[in-house]
mmCIF file of N, CA and C in Angstrom:
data_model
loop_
_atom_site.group_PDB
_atom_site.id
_atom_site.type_symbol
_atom_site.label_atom_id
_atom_site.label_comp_id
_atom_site.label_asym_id
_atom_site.label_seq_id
_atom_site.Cartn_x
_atom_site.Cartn_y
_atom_site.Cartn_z
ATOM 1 N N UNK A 1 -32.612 2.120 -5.215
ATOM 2 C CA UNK A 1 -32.067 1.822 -6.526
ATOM 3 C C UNK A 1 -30.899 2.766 -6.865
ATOM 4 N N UNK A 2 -31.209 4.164 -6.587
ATOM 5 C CA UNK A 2 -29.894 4.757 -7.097
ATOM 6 C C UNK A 2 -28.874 4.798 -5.823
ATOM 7 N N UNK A 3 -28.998 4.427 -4.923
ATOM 8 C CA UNK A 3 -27.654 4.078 -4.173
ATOM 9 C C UNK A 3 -27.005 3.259 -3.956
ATOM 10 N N UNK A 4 -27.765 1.656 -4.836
ATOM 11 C CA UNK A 4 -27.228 0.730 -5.464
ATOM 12 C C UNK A 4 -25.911 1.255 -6.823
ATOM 13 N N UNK A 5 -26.714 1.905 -7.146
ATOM 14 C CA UNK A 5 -25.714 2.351 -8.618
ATOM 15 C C UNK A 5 -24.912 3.064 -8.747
ATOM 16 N N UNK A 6 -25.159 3.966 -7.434
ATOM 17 C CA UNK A 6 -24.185 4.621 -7.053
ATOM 18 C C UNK A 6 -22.503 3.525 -7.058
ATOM 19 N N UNK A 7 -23.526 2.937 -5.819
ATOM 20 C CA UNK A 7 -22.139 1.673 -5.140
ATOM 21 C C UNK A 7 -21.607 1.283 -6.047
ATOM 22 N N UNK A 8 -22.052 0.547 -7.328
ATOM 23 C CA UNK A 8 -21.709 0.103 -8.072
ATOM 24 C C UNK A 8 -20.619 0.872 -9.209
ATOM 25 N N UNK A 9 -21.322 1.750 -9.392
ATOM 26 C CA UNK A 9 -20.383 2.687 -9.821
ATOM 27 C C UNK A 9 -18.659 2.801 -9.430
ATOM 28 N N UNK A 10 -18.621 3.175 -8.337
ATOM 29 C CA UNK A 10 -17.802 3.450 -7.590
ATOM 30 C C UNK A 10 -16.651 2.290 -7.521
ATOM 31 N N UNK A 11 -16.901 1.062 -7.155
ATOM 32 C CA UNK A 11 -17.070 0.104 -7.075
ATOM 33 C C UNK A 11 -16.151 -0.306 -8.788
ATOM 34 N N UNK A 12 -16.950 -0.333 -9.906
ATOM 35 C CA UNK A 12 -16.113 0.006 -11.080
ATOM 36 C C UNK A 12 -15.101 0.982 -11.211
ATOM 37 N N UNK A 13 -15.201 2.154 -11.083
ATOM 38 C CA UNK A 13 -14.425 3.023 -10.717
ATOM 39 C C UNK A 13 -13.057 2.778 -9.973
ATOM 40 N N UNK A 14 -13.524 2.063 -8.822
ATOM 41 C CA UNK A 14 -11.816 1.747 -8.463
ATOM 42 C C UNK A 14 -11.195 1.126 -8.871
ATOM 43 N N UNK A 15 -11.936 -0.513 -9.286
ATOM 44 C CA UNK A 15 -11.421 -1.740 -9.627
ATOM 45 C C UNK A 15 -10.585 -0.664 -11.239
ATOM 46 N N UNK A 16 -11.276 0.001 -11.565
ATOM 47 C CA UNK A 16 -10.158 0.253 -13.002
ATOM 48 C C UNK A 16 -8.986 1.023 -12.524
ATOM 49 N N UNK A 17 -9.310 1.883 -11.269
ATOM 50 C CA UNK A 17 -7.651 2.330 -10.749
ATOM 51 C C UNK A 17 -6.758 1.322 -10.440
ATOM 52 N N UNK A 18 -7.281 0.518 -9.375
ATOM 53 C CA UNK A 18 -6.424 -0.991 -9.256
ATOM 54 C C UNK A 18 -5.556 -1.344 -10.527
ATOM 55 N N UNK A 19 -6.618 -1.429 -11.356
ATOM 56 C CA UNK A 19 -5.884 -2.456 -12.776
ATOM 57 C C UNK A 19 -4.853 -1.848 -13.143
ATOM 58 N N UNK A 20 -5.348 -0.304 -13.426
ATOM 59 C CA UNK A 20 -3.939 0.619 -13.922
ATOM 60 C C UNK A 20 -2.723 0.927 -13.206
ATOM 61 N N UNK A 21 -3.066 0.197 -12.108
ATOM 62 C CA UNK A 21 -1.928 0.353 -11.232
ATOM 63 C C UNK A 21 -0.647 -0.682 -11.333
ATOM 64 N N UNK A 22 -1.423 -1.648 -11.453
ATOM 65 C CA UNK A 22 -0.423 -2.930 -11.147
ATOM 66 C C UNK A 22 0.252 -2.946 -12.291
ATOM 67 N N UNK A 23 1.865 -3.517 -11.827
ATOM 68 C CA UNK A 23 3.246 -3.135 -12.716
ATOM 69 C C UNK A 23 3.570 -1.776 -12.885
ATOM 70 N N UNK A 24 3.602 -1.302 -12.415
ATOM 71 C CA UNK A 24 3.981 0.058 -12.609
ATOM 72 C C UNK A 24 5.469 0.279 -11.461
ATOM 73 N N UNK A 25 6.688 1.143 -12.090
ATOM 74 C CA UNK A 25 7.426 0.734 -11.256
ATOM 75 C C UNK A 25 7.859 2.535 -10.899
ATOM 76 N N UNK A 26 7.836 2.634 -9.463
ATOM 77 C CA UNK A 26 8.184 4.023 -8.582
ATOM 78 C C UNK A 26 9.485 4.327 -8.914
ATOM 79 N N UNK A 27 9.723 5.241 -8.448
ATOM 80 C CA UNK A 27 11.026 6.475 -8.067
ATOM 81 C C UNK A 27 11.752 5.685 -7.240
ATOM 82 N N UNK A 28 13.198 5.388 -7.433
ATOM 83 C CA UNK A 28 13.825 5.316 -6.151
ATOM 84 C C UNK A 28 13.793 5.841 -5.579
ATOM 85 N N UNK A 29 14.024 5.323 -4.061
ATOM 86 C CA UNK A 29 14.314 6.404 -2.931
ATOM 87 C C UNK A 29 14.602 5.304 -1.742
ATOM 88 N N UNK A 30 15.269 6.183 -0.716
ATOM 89 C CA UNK A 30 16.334 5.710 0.806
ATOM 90 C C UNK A 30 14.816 6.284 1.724
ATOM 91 N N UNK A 31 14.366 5.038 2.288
ATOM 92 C CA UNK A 31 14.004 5.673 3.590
ATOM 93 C C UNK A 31 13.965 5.295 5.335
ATOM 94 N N UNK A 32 14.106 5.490 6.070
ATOM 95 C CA UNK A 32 14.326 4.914 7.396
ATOM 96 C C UNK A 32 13.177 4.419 8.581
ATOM 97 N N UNK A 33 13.275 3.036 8.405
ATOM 98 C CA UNK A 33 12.002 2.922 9.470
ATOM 99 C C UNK A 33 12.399 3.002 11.024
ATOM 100 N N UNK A 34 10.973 2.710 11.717
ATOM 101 C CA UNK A 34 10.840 2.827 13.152
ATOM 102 C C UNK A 34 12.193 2.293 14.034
ATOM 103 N N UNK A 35 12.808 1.262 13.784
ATOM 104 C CA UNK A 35 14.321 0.656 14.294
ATOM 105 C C UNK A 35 15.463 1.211 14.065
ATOM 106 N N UNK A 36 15.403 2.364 12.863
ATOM 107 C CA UNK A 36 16.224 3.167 12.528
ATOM 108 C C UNK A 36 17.458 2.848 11.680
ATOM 109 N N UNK A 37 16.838 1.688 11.095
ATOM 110 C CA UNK A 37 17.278 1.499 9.497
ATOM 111 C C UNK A 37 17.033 1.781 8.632
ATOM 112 N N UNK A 38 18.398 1.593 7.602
ATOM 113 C CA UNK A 38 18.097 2.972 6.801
ATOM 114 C C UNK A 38 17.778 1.813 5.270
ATOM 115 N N UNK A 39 16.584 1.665 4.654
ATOM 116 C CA UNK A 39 16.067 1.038 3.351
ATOM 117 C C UNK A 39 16.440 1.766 2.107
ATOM 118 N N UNK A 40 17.024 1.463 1.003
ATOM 119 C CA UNK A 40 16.861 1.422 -0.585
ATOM 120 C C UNK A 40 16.587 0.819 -1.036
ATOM 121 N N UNK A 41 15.064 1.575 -1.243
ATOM 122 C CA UNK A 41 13.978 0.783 -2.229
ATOM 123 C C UNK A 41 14.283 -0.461 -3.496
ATOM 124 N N UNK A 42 15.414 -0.278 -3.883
ATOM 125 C CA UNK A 42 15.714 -1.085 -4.954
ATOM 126 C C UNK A 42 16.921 -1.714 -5.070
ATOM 127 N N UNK A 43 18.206 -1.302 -4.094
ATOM 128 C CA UNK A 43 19.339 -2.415 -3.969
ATOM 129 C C UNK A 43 18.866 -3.412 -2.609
ATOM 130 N N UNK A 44 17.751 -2.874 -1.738
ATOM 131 C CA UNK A 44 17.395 -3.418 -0.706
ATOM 132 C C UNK A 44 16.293 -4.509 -1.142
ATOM 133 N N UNK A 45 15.474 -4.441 -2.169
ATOM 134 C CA UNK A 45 14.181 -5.235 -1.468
ATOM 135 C C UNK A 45 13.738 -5.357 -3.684
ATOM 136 N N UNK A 46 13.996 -4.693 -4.529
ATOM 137 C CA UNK A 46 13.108 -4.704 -5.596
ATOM 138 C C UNK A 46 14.386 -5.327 -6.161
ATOM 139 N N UNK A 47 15.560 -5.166 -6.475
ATOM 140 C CA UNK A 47 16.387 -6.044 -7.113
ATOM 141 C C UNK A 47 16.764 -7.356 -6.666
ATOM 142 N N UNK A 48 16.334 -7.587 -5.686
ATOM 143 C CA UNK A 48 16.020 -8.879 -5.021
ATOM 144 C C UNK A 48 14.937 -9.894 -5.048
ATOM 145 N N UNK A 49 14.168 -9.489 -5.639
ATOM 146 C CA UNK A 49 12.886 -9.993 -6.017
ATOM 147 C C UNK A 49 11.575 -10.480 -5.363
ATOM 148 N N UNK A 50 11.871 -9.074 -4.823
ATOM 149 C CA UNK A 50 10.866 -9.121 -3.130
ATOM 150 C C UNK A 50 9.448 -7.913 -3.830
ATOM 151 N N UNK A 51 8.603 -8.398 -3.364
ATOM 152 C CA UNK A 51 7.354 -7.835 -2.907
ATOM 153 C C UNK A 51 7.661 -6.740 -2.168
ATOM 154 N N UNK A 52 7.191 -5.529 -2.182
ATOM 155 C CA UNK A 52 7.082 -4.147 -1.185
ATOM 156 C C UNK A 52 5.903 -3.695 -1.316
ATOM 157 N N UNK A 53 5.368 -3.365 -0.239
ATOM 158 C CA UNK A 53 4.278 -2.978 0.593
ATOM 159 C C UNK A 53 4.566 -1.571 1.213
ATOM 160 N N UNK A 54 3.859 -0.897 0.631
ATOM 161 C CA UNK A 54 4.279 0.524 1.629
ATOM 162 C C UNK A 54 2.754 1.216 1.889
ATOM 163 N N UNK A 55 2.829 1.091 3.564
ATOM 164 C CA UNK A 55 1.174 1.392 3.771
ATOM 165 C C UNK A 55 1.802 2.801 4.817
ATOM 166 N N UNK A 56 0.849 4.129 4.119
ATOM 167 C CA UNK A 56 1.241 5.045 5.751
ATOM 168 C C UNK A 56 -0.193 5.202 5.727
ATOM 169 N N UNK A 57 -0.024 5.443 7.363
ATOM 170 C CA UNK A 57 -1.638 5.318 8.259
ATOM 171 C C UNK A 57 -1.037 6.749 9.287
ATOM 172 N N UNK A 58 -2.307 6.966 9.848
ATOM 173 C CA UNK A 58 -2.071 8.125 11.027
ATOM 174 C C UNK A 58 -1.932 7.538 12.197
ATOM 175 N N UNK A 59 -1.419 6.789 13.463
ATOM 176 C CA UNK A 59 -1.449 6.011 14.798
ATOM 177 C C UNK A 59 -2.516 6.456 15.306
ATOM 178 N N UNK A 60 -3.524 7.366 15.117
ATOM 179 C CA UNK A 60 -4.380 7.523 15.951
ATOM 180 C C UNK A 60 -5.994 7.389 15.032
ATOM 181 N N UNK A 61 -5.282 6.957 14.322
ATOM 182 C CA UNK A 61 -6.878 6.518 13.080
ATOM 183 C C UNK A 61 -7.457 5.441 13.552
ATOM 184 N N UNK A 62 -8.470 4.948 13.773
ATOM 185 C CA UNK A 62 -9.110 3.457 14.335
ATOM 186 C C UNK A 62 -9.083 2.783 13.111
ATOM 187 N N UNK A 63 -9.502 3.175 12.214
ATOM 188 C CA UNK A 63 -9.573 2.130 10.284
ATOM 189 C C UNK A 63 -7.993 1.523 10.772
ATOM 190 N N UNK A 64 -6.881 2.344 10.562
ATOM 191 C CA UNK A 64 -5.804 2.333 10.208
ATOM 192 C C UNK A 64 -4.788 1.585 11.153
ATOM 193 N N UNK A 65 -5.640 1.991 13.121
ATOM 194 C CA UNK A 65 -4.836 1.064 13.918
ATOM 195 C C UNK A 65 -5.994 -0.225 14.020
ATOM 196 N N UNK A 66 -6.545 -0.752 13.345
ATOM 197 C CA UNK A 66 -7.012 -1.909 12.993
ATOM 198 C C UNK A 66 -6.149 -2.910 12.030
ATOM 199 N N UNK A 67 -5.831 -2.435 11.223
ATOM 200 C CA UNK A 67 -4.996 -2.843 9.904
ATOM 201 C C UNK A 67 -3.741 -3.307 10.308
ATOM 202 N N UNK A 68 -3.004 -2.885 11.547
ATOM 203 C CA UNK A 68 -1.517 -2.373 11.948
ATOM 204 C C UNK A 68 -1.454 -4.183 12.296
ATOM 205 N N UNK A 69 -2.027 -4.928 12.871
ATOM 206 C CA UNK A 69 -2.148 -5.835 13.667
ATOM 207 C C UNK A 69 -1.666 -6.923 12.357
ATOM 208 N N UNK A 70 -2.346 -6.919 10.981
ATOM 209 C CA UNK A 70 -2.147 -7.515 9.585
ATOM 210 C C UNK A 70 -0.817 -7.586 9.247
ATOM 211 N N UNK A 71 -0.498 -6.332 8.884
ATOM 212 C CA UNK A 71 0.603 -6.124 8.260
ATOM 213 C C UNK A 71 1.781 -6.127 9.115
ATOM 214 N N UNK A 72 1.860 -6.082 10.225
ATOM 215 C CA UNK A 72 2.783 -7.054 11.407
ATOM 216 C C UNK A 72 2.961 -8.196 10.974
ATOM 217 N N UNK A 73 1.792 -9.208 10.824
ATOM 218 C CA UNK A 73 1.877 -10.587 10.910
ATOM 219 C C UNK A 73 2.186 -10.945 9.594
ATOM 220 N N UNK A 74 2.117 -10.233 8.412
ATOM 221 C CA UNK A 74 2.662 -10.532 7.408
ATOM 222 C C UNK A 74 4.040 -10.384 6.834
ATOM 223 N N UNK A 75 4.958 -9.134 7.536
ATOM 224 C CA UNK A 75 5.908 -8.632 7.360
ATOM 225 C C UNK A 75 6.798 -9.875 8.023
#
């Protein structure tokens, strides 16, 4: 029972970080991916009326090189 409520807890707990999250708008900033282009966050991709996704993972995390395979196929 209490590690049900725990879960649950928790569980509430994030879903209200989630909520407070969404719309919220970042810092500009220039940054350069793996191909060695160079991105601005906002003449590149947010004043355009694009969706951005910014996931960093460690390459040698298993959670994280699980995920890598997703966000390939979505990009």
């Amino acid at each position: 029972m209490f590690r049900n409520i725990c879960i649950l807890t928790h569980l509430f707990l994030f879903s209200c970080q989630f909520l407070a999250a969404q719309n919220q708008t970042i810092q500009n900033f220039t940054f350069t991916d793996i191909d060695g282009n160079i991105h601005n966050l906002y003449q590149n991709h947010l004043d355009q009326g694009k969706t951005v996704v910014i996931k960093f993972f460690f390459t040698t995390c298993p959670p994280c090189r699980s995920n890598a395979p997703f966000y390939q196929q979505k990009m």
